[in-house]
Each structure stands twice: as C-alpha cells, then as structure tokens.
C-alpha cells in the first residue's frame, strides 16, 4: 500500500508535536474526538482491498470522510520554515540532470538538499558528512564522488543513492527518506519495508529521523506547489 506523502508528513509532524510514542498506541486525541489510532486505521483502510489496488489515499479524501480537519493543518513543520520553492540557479541544471538520469523527482532531490545542507555546498556535519546532500566519504566514494564539495558530483551521487533506496523499498518514499537519514541497516533491522511498517515502528526510530522525514516531505510539497 502507498500513502499520500502529504498525509504521512502531517501525521509525522503531529506525532512530534504531541509527543506520542507511536501513531497506533497513544490513545491521545487531537481535540476533535479523533485519535491517532482511528486516523491510522482510516489511512490503512481495509488491508485486503487496498493491498490489491495499491490505493493512494489523498488528504482531500480524508477531509471528505470527515476525518481530516483544520486540526490537521497542511503547513505543519517540525522546525524552521519551508523552503523558498526554488533552488539556487547554480544548482538547478545538475539537479534536473540527475533527476532525469536516476528517475527521482527533482522536487524530492531539492527537498533533501534543503534539509541536509540548506544549499551549502561546503557544509560538513559533526559526523563528517559533506556537501549539498551530506554524503559520508565511504558512501560518496562508492557512488563515484571524488570531490564531495563539487556540487554536480555531490548531487549526482546523492540522487543516485536516493534512487537506490527508492528501488530497495519499492517506491515507498518515506521509508527511503528514513533510510537516507538513519541508514538502511537500522531500517532493515526493524523490518520496515513500506509506509505501513514505518507507521507501526515509527517510535523505534531516532527522533531526528522522525523529524527528518516530515521535514523533507514538507519541503517537497512546497517545491511542487
């Protein structure tokens, strides 16, 4: 089953804001009488029917069913402000080229860059991740990145890595993002293979990763607006 990324982003954000441990077990309400477990059940729907059709449930449908209200705002962010919706001109061409080459939406590449480095090609994290898409040296070298501070190389390597993760997790975007941040080993150890798994085991991932997935999906939505 696949879930609309904007819906997933909002649920992740709300969980972070309300401090629940998981989306399925808190029993807390949003103030309108609908708790997280009820909303999750609605999202997942009849598992047999939806698994056969791979239905994507948009936020508009939830609203029509009376389960999505102003209590679930579409612009919730865990921290900071949304992006300006446009990448610096110097990076637009390599982003588009890498997007086409590896079959990853340009809006997703831009969102990851926004979240990882804020478009600072010289960024270095405390862990040693480098460049626009914050590649570790070993990862970058495995992706053919000789100079992680070269914007075109970094975007090419990061987009290729993101493409690999999307294929690994059968196009489940949120899971691929969780793996990009926390590492596929940690995601695999928890048995997370799709968005439904991510919901069920969200509390077992680092809070940083929970916030990261929400933030990137929020940025992506803004780039597509």
GROMACS .gro file of N, CA, C and O in nm, residues 88-183:
model
  384
   88UNK      N    1   1.875   2.746  -0.575
   88UNK     CA    2   1.968   2.844  -0.633
   88UNK      C    3   1.996   2.809  -0.779
   88UNK      O    4   2.010   2.692  -0.815
   89UNK      N    5   2.001   2.909  -0.863
   89UNK     CA    6   2.014   2.887  -1.008
   89UNK      C    7   2.135   2.802  -1.043
   89UNK      O    8   2.131   2.723  -1.138
   90UNK      N    9   2.243   2.814  -0.967
   90UNK     CA   10   2.364   2.738  -0.996
   90UNK      C   11   2.342   2.588  -0.986
   90UNK      O   12   2.418   2.510  -1.044
   91UNK      N   13   2.239   2.546  -0.910
   91UNK     CA   14   2.219   2.403  -0.886
   91UNK      C   15   2.103   2.344  -0.965
   91UNK      O   16   2.084   2.222  -0.967
   92UNK      N   17   2.026   2.429  -1.030
   92UNK     CA   18   1.907   2.379  -1.100
   92UNK      C   19   1.942   2.279  -1.209
   92UNK      O   20   1.878   2.173  -1.220
   93UNK      N   21   2.041   2.311  -1.290
   93UNK     CA   22   2.076   2.222  -1.402
   93UNK      C   23   2.125   2.086  -1.355
   93UNK      O   24   2.075   1.982  -1.404
   94UNK      N   25   2.222   2.078  -1.261
   94UNK     CA   26   2.265   1.945  -1.217
   94UNK      C   27   2.154   1.868  -1.145
   94UNK      O   28   2.150   1.744  -1.154
   95UNK      N   29   2.064   1.938  -1.076
   95UNK     CA   30   1.952   1.870  -1.010
   95UNK      C   31   1.860   1.807  -1.115
   95UNK      O   32   1.822   1.689  -1.104
   96UNK      N   33   1.826   1.883  -1.217
   96UNK     CA   34   1.738   1.832  -1.322
   96UNK      C   35   1.803   1.716  -1.397
   96UNK      O   36   1.737   1.616  -1.430
   97UNK      N   37   1.933   1.729  -1.423
   97UNK     CA   38   2.004   1.624  -1.496
   97UNK      C   39   2.008   1.493  -1.415
   97UNK      O   40   1.980   1.385  -1.467
   98UNK      N   41   2.040   1.505  -1.287
   98UNK     CA   42   2.047   1.386  -1.201
   98UNK      C   43   1.908   1.326  -1.182
   98UNK      O   44   1.891   1.204  -1.177
   99UNK      N   45   1.807   1.413  -1.172
   99UNK     CA   46   1.670   1.367  -1.158
   99UNK      C   47   1.628   1.281  -1.276
   99UNK      O   48   1.572   1.172  -1.259
  100UNK      N   49   1.656   1.330  -1.396
  100UNK     CA   50   1.621   1.254  -1.516
  100UNK      C   51   1.701   1.124  -1.525
  100UNK      O   52   1.647   1.019  -1.561
  101UNK      N   53   1.828   1.132  -1.496
  101UNK     CA   54   1.917   1.017  -1.511
  101UNK      C   55   1.879   0.903  -1.416
  101UNK      O   56   1.888   0.786  -1.453
  102UNK      N   57   1.838   0.937  -1.295
  102UNK     CA   58   1.813   0.833  -1.195
  102UNK      C   59   1.666   0.813  -1.161
  102UNK      O   60   1.633   0.732  -1.075
  103UNK      N   61   1.578   0.885  -1.230
  103UNK     CA   62   1.436   0.864  -1.212
  103UNK      C   63   1.384   0.906  -1.076
  103UNK      O   64   1.292   0.843  -1.022
  104UNK      N   65   1.442   1.011  -1.020
  104UNK     CA   66   1.396   1.065  -0.891
  104UNK      C   67   1.338   1.203  -0.917
  104UNK      O   68   1.397   1.284  -0.988
  105UNK      N   69   1.223   1.230  -0.860
  105UNK     CA   70   1.160   1.361  -0.881
  105UNK      C   71   1.253   1.474  -0.836
  105UNK      O   72   1.314   1.467  -0.729
  106UNK      N   73   1.264   1.576  -0.919
  106UNK     CA   74   1.350   1.689  -0.887
  106UNK      C   75   1.308   1.755  -0.756
  106UNK      O   76   1.392   1.801  -0.677
  107UNK      N   77   1.179   1.757  -0.730
  107UNK     CA   78   1.129   1.818  -0.606
  107UNK      C   79   1.180   1.744  -0.483
  107UNK      O   80   1.209   1.805  -0.379
  108UNK      N   81   1.196   1.612  -0.495
  108UNK     CA   82   1.248   1.534  -0.383
  108UNK      C   83   1.397   1.559  -0.364
  108UNK      O   84   1.444   1.572  -0.251
  109UNK      N   85   1.470   1.568  -0.473
  109UNK     CA   86   1.614   1.598  -0.464
  109UNK      C   87   1.634   1.734  -0.398
  109UNK      O   88   1.716   1.750  -0.307
  110UNK      N   89   1.557   1.832  -0.442
  110UNK     CA   90   1.568   1.967  -0.384
  110UNK      C   91   1.533   1.966  -0.236
  110UNK      O   92   1.599   2.033  -0.154
  111UNK      N   93   1.431   1.889  -0.200
  111UNK     CA   94   1.388   1.883  -0.060
  111UNK      C   95   1.496   1.821   0.027
  111UNK      O   96   1.520   1.867   0.140
  112UNK      N   97   1.561   1.718  -0.023
  112UNK     CA   98   1.669   1.655   0.054
  112UNK      C   99   1.786   1.751   0.071
  112UNK      O  100   1.842   1.763   0.181
  113UNK      N  101   1.822   1.820  -0.035
  113UNK     CA  102   1.931   1.919  -0.027
  113UNK      C  103   1.896   2.027   0.074
  113UNK      O  104   1.978   2.067   0.157
  114UNK      N  105   1.771   2.074   0.068
  114UNK     CA  106   1.725   2.178   0.161
  114UNK      C  107   1.740   2.133   0.306
  114UNK      O  108   1.789   2.206   0.392
  115UNK      N  109   1.697   2.009   0.332
  115UNK     CA  110   1.701   1.957   0.468
  115UNK      C  111   1.842   1.924   0.513
  115UNK      O  112   1.878   1.943   0.630
  116UNK      N  113   1.923   1.874   0.421
  116UNK     CA  114   2.057   1.827   0.458
  116UNK      C  115   2.156   1.941   0.478
  116UNK      O  116   2.235   1.938   0.572
  117UNK      N  117   2.155   2.038   0.388
  117UNK     CA  118   2.262   2.139   0.391
  117UNK      C  119   2.213   2.282   0.374
  117UNK      O  120   2.293   2.375   0.386
  118UNK      N  121   2.084   2.300   0.343
  118UNK     CA  122   2.036   2.435   0.314
  118UNK      C  123   2.107   2.496   0.195
  118UNK      O  124   2.127   2.616   0.187
  119UNK      N  125   2.146   2.411   0.100
  119UNK     CA  126   2.215   2.452  -0.022
  119UNK      C  127   2.355   2.509   0.003
  119UNK      O  128   2.404   2.590  -0.074
  120UNK      N  129   2.418   2.462   0.108
  120UNK     CA  130   2.558   2.499   0.135
  120UNK      C  131   2.648   2.388   0.084
  120UNK      O  132   2.658   2.282   0.146
  121UNK      N  133   2.713   2.411  -0.028
  121UNK     CA  134   2.794   2.306  -0.090
  121UNK      C  135   2.919   2.273  -0.010
  121UNK      O  136   2.983   2.170  -0.034
  122UNK      N  137   2.954   2.358   0.086
  122UNK     CA  138   3.072   2.333   0.170
  122UNK      C  139   3.036   2.282   0.309
  122UNK      O  140   3.122   2.273   0.397
  123UNK      N  141   2.911   2.246   0.329
  123UNK     CA  142   2.866   2.201   0.461
  123UNK      C  143   2.934   2.071   0.502
  123UNK      O  144   2.955   1.981   0.421
  124UNK      N  145   2.970   2.064   0.630
  124UNK     CA  146   3.028   1.943   0.689
  124UNK      C  147   2.959   1.919   0.823
  124UNK      O  148   2.955   2.008   0.908
  125UNK      N  149   2.903   1.801   0.842
  125UNK     CA  150   2.833   1.771   0.967
  125UNK      C  151   2.934   1.723   1.072
  125UNK      O  152   3.050   1.696   1.043
  126UNK      N  153   2.887   1.713   1.196
  126UNK     CA  154   2.972   1.664   1.304
  126UNK      C  155   3.019   1.522   1.279
  126UNK      O  156   3.126   1.481   1.324
  127UNK      N  157   2.936   1.447   1.206
  127UNK     CA  158   2.971   1.308   1.175
  127UNK      C  159   3.063   1.296   1.054
  127UNK      O  160   3.113   1.188   1.024
  128UNK      N  161   3.086   1.409   0.985
  128UNK     CA  162   3.175   1.407   0.870
  128UNK      C  163   3.105   1.398   0.735
  128UNK      O  164   3.172   1.384   0.632
  129UNK      N  165   2.973   1.407   0.734
  129UNK     CA  166   2.900   1.408   0.607
  129UNK      C  167   2.926   1.541   0.536
  129UNK      O  168   2.934   1.645   0.601
  130UNK      N  169   2.939   1.536   0.405
  130UNK     CA  170   2.986   1.654   0.332
  130UNK      C  171   2.898   1.693   0.214
  130UNK      O  172   2.835   1.610   0.151
  131UNK      N  173   2.899   1.824   0.188
  131UNK     CA  174   2.838   1.876   0.067
  131UNK      C  175   2.688   1.892   0.073
  131UNK      O  176   2.624   1.879   0.178
  132UNK      N  177   2.631   1.922  -0.041
  132UNK     CA  178   2.489   1.955  -0.053
  132UNK      C  179   2.398   1.845   0.001
  132UNK      O  180   2.300   1.873   0.070
  133UNK      N  181   2.429   1.720  -0.034
  133UNK     CA  182   2.343   1.609   0.008
  133UNK      C  183   2.404   1.529   0.122
  133UNK      O  184   2.359   1.419   0.153
  134UNK      N  185   2.507   1.588   0.185
  134UNK     CA  186   2.567   1.533   0.306
  134UNK      C  187   2.605   1.385   0.292
  134UNK      O  188   2.553   1.297   0.362
  135UNK      N  189   2.700   1.359   0.205
  135UNK     CA  190   2.747   1.224   0.182
  135UNK      C  191   2.867   1.193   0.272
  135UNK      O  192   2.960   1.273   0.282
  136UNK      N  193   2.864   1.076   0.336
  136UNK     CA  194   2.981   1.028   0.408
  136UNK      C  195   3.086   0.988   0.306
  136UNK      O  196   3.053   0.949   0.194
  137UNK      N  197   3.213   0.995   0.344
  137UNK     CA  198   3.321   0.968   0.249
  137UNK      C  199   3.307   0.830   0.184
  137UNK      O  200   3.317   0.817   0.061
  138UNK      N  201   3.283   0.727   0.265
  138UNK     CA  202   3.274   0.591   0.210
  138UNK      C  203   3.157   0.578   0.115
  138UNK      O  204   3.169   0.516   0.008
  139UNK      N  205   3.044   0.637   0.152
  139UNK     CA  206   2.926   0.632   0.066
  139UNK      C  207   2.952   0.706  -0.065
  139UNK      O  208   2.923   0.655  -0.174
  140UNK      N  209   3.010   0.825  -0.054
  140UNK     CA  210   3.039   0.904  -0.173
  140UNK      C  211   3.134   0.834  -0.268
  140UNK      O  212   3.112   0.832  -0.389
  141UNK      N  213   3.237   0.775  -0.211
  141UNK     CA  214   3.334   0.705  -0.294
  141UNK      C  215   3.269   0.587  -0.366
  141UNK      O  216   3.298   0.560  -0.483
  142UNK      N  217   3.180   0.517  -0.296
  142UNK     CA  218   3.110   0.405  -0.357
  142UNK      C  219   3.017   0.448  -0.469
  142UNK      O  220   2.982   0.368  -0.556
  143UNK      N  221   2.978   0.575  -0.465
  143UNK     CA  222   2.889   0.630  -0.567
  143UNK      C  223   2.966   0.704  -0.676
  143UNK      O  224   2.907   0.766  -0.764
  144UNK      N  225   3.099   0.700  -0.668
  144UNK     CA  226   3.181   0.764  -0.769
  144UNK      C  227   3.205   0.911  -0.749
  144UNK      O  228   3.243   0.983  -0.843
  145UNK      N  229   3.185   0.959  -0.625
  145UNK     CA  230   3.205   1.101  -0.594
  145UNK      C  231   3.349   1.120  -0.548
  145UNK      O  232   3.387   1.082  -0.437
  146UNK      N  233   3.431   1.182  -0.632
  146UNK     CA  234   3.571   1.206  -0.598
  146UNK      C  235   3.587   1.328  -0.509
  146UNK      O  236   3.672   1.331  -0.420
  147UNK      N  237   3.504   1.429  -0.532
  147UNK     CA  238   3.510   1.553  -0.454
  147UNK      C  239   3.370   1.587  -0.403
  147UNK      O  240   3.287   1.639  -0.478
  148UNK      N  241   3.341   1.558  -0.276
  148UNK     CA  242   3.205   1.581  -0.224
  148UNK      C  243   3.165   1.728  -0.220
  148UNK      O  244   3.047   1.760  -0.207
  149UNK      N  245   3.264   1.818  -0.232
  149UNK     CA  246   3.234   1.961  -0.230
  149UNK      C  247   3.208   2.017  -0.369
  149UNK      O  248   3.175   2.135  -0.385
  150UNK      N  249   3.223   1.931  -0.470
  150UNK     CA  250   3.184   1.969  -0.606
  150UNK      C  251   3.033   1.947  -0.616
  150UNK      O  252   2.985   1.833  -0.602
  151UNK      N  253   2.959   2.054  -0.638
  151UNK     CA  254   2.813   2.046  -0.633
  151UNK      C  255   2.755   1.943  -0.729
  151UNK      O  256   2.669   1.863  -0.691
  152UNK      N  257   2.802   1.942  -0.852
  152UNK     CA  258   2.748   1.850  -0.952
  152UNK      C  259   2.775   1.705  -0.913
  152UNK      O  260   2.686   1.619  -0.925
  153UNK      N  261   2.896   1.677  -0.865
  153UNK     CA  262   2.929   1.541  -0.822
  153UNK      C  263   2.845   1.499  -0.701
  153UNK      O  264   2.795   1.386  -0.694
  154UNK      N  265   2.829   1.588  -0.607
  154UNK     CA  266   2.755   1.557  -0.486
  154UNK      C  267   2.607   1.531  -0.518
  154UNK      O  268   2.549   1.435  -0.468
  155UNK      N  269   2.550   1.615  -0.602
  155UNK     CA  270   2.410   1.597  -0.641
  155UNK      C  271   2.392   1.466  -0.718
  155UNK      O  272   2.295   1.392  -0.696
  156UNK      N  273   2.486   1.437  -0.807
  156UNK     CA  274   2.480   1.312  -0.883
  156UNK      C  275   2.486   1.192  -0.789
  156UNK      O  276   2.405   1.099  -0.799
  157UNK      N  277   2.582   1.194  -0.696
  157UNK     CA  278   2.597   1.082  -0.604
  157UNK      C  279   2.479   1.068  -0.509
  157UNK      O  280   2.428   0.958  -0.487
  158UNK      N  281   2.434   1.181  -0.453
  158UNK     CA  282   2.322   1.177  -0.360
  158UNK      C  283   2.194   1.132  -0.426
  158UNK      O  284   2.116   1.055  -0.367
  159UNK      N  285   2.170   1.177  -0.548
  159UNK     CA  286   2.049   1.138  -0.620
  159UNK      C  287   2.053   0.991  -0.658
  159UNK      O  288   1.952   0.920  -0.650
  160UNK      N  289   2.171   0.945  -0.696
  160UNK     CA  290   2.186   0.803  -0.727
  160UNK      C  291   2.159   0.718  -0.603
  160UNK      O  292   2.092   0.614  -0.610
  161UNK      N  293   2.210   0.762  -0.488
  161UNK     CA  294   2.188   0.689  -0.364
  161UNK      C  295   2.039   0.689  -0.328
  161UNK      O  296   1.984   0.585  -0.287
  162UNK      N  297   1.975   0.803  -0.343
  162UNK     CA  298   1.832   0.813  -0.315
  162UNK      C  299   1.752   0.722  -0.408
  162UNK      O  300   1.658   0.655  -0.366
  163UNK      N  301   1.793   0.715  -0.533
  163UNK     CA  302   1.728   0.627  -0.630
  163UNK      C  303   1.742   0.481  -0.588
  163UNK      O  304   1.647   0.402  -0.597
  164UNK      N  305   1.862   0.445  -0.541
  164UNK     CA  306   1.885   0.308  -0.495
  164UNK      C  307   1.792   0.273  -0.378
  164UNK      O  308   1.737   0.162  -0.371
  165UNK      N  309   1.775   0.368  -0.286
  165UNK     CA  310   1.689   0.344  -0.171
  165UNK      C  311   1.542   0.333  -0.212
  165UNK      O  312   1.468   0.249  -0.159
  166UNK      N  313   1.500   0.415  -0.306
  166UNK     CA  314   1.362   0.408  -0.354
  166UNK      C  315   1.334   0.272  -0.419
  166UNK      O  316   1.227   0.213  -0.401
  167UNK      N  317   1.431   0.221  -0.495
  167UNK     CA  318   1.414   0.088  -0.555
  167UNK      C  319   1.412  -0.019  -0.447
  167UNK      O  320   1.332  -0.113  -0.453
  168UNK      N  321   1.501  -0.006  -0.350
  168UNK     CA  322   1.511  -0.105  -0.243
  168UNK      C  323   1.380  -0.118  -0.167
  168UNK      O  324   1.338  -0.229  -0.131
  169UNK      N  325   1.314  -0.003  -0.144
  169UNK     CA  326   1.190  -0.003  -0.067
  169UNK      C  327   1.067   0.014  -0.157
  169UNK      O  328   0.965   0.066  -0.112
  170UNK      N  329   1.079  -0.031  -0.280
  170UNK     CA  330   0.965  -0.040  -0.372
  170UNK      C  331   0.888   0.091  -0.386
  170UNK      O  332   0.765   0.092  -0.392
  171UNK      N  333   0.962   0.201  -0.392
  171UNK     CA  334   0.900   0.331  -0.415
  171UNK      C  335   0.837   0.394  -0.293
  171UNK      O  336   0.777   0.501  -0.304
  172UNK      N  337   0.848   0.332  -0.177
  172UNK     CA  338   0.794   0.391  -0.054
  172UNK      C  339   0.885   0.506  -0.013
  172UNK      O  340   0.990   0.487   0.050
  173UNK      N  341   0.843   0.625  -0.048
  173UNK     CA  342   0.925   0.745  -0.036
  173UNK      C  343   0.967   0.775   0.108
  173UNK      O  344   1.083   0.806   0.136
  174UNK      N  345   0.872   0.766   0.200
  174UNK     CA  346   0.902   0.798   0.340
  174UNK      C  347   1.003   0.700   0.398
  174UNK      O  348   1.091   0.740   0.475
  175UNK      N  349   0.993   0.573   0.361
  175UNK     CA  350   1.088   0.473   0.411
  175UNK      C  351   1.227   0.501   0.354
  175UNK      O  352   1.328   0.490   0.425
  176UNK      N  353   1.233   0.536   0.227
  176UNK     CA  354   1.362   0.569   0.165
  176UNK      C  355   1.427   0.687   0.236
  176UNK      O  356   1.548   0.689   0.258
  177UNK      N  357   1.346   0.787   0.272
  177UNK     CA  358   1.399   0.903   0.343
  177UNK      C  359   1.448   0.865   0.482
  177UNK      O  360   1.551   0.915   0.528
  178UNK      N  361   1.374   0.779   0.550
  178UNK     CA  362   1.418   0.733   0.682
  178UNK      C  363   1.552   0.662   0.670
  178UNK      O  364   1.641   0.681   0.754
  179UNK      N  365   1.568   0.582   0.566
  179UNK     CA  366   1.694   0.510   0.545
  179UNK      C  367   1.806   0.607   0.507
  179UNK      O  368   1.922   0.586   0.545
  180UNK      N  369   1.774   0.711   0.432
  180UNK     CA  370   1.875   0.810   0.395
  180UNK      C  371   1.930   0.877   0.520
  180UNK      O  372   2.050   0.904   0.530
  181UNK      N  373   1.844   0.901   0.618
  181UNK     CA  374   1.886   0.970   0.740
  181UNK      C  375   1.946   0.876   0.843
  181UNK      O  376   2.053   0.904   0.898
  182UNK      N  377   1.879   0.766   0.870
  182UNK     CA  378   1.922   0.676   0.978
  182UNK      C  379   2.011   0.563   0.930
  182UNK      O  380   2.076   0.497   1.010
  183UNK      N  381   2.011   0.540   0.798
  183UNK     CA  382   2.087   0.429   0.742
  183UNK      C  383   1.996   0.311   0.714
  183UNK      O  384   1.910   0.278   0.798
   0.00000   0.00000   0.00000
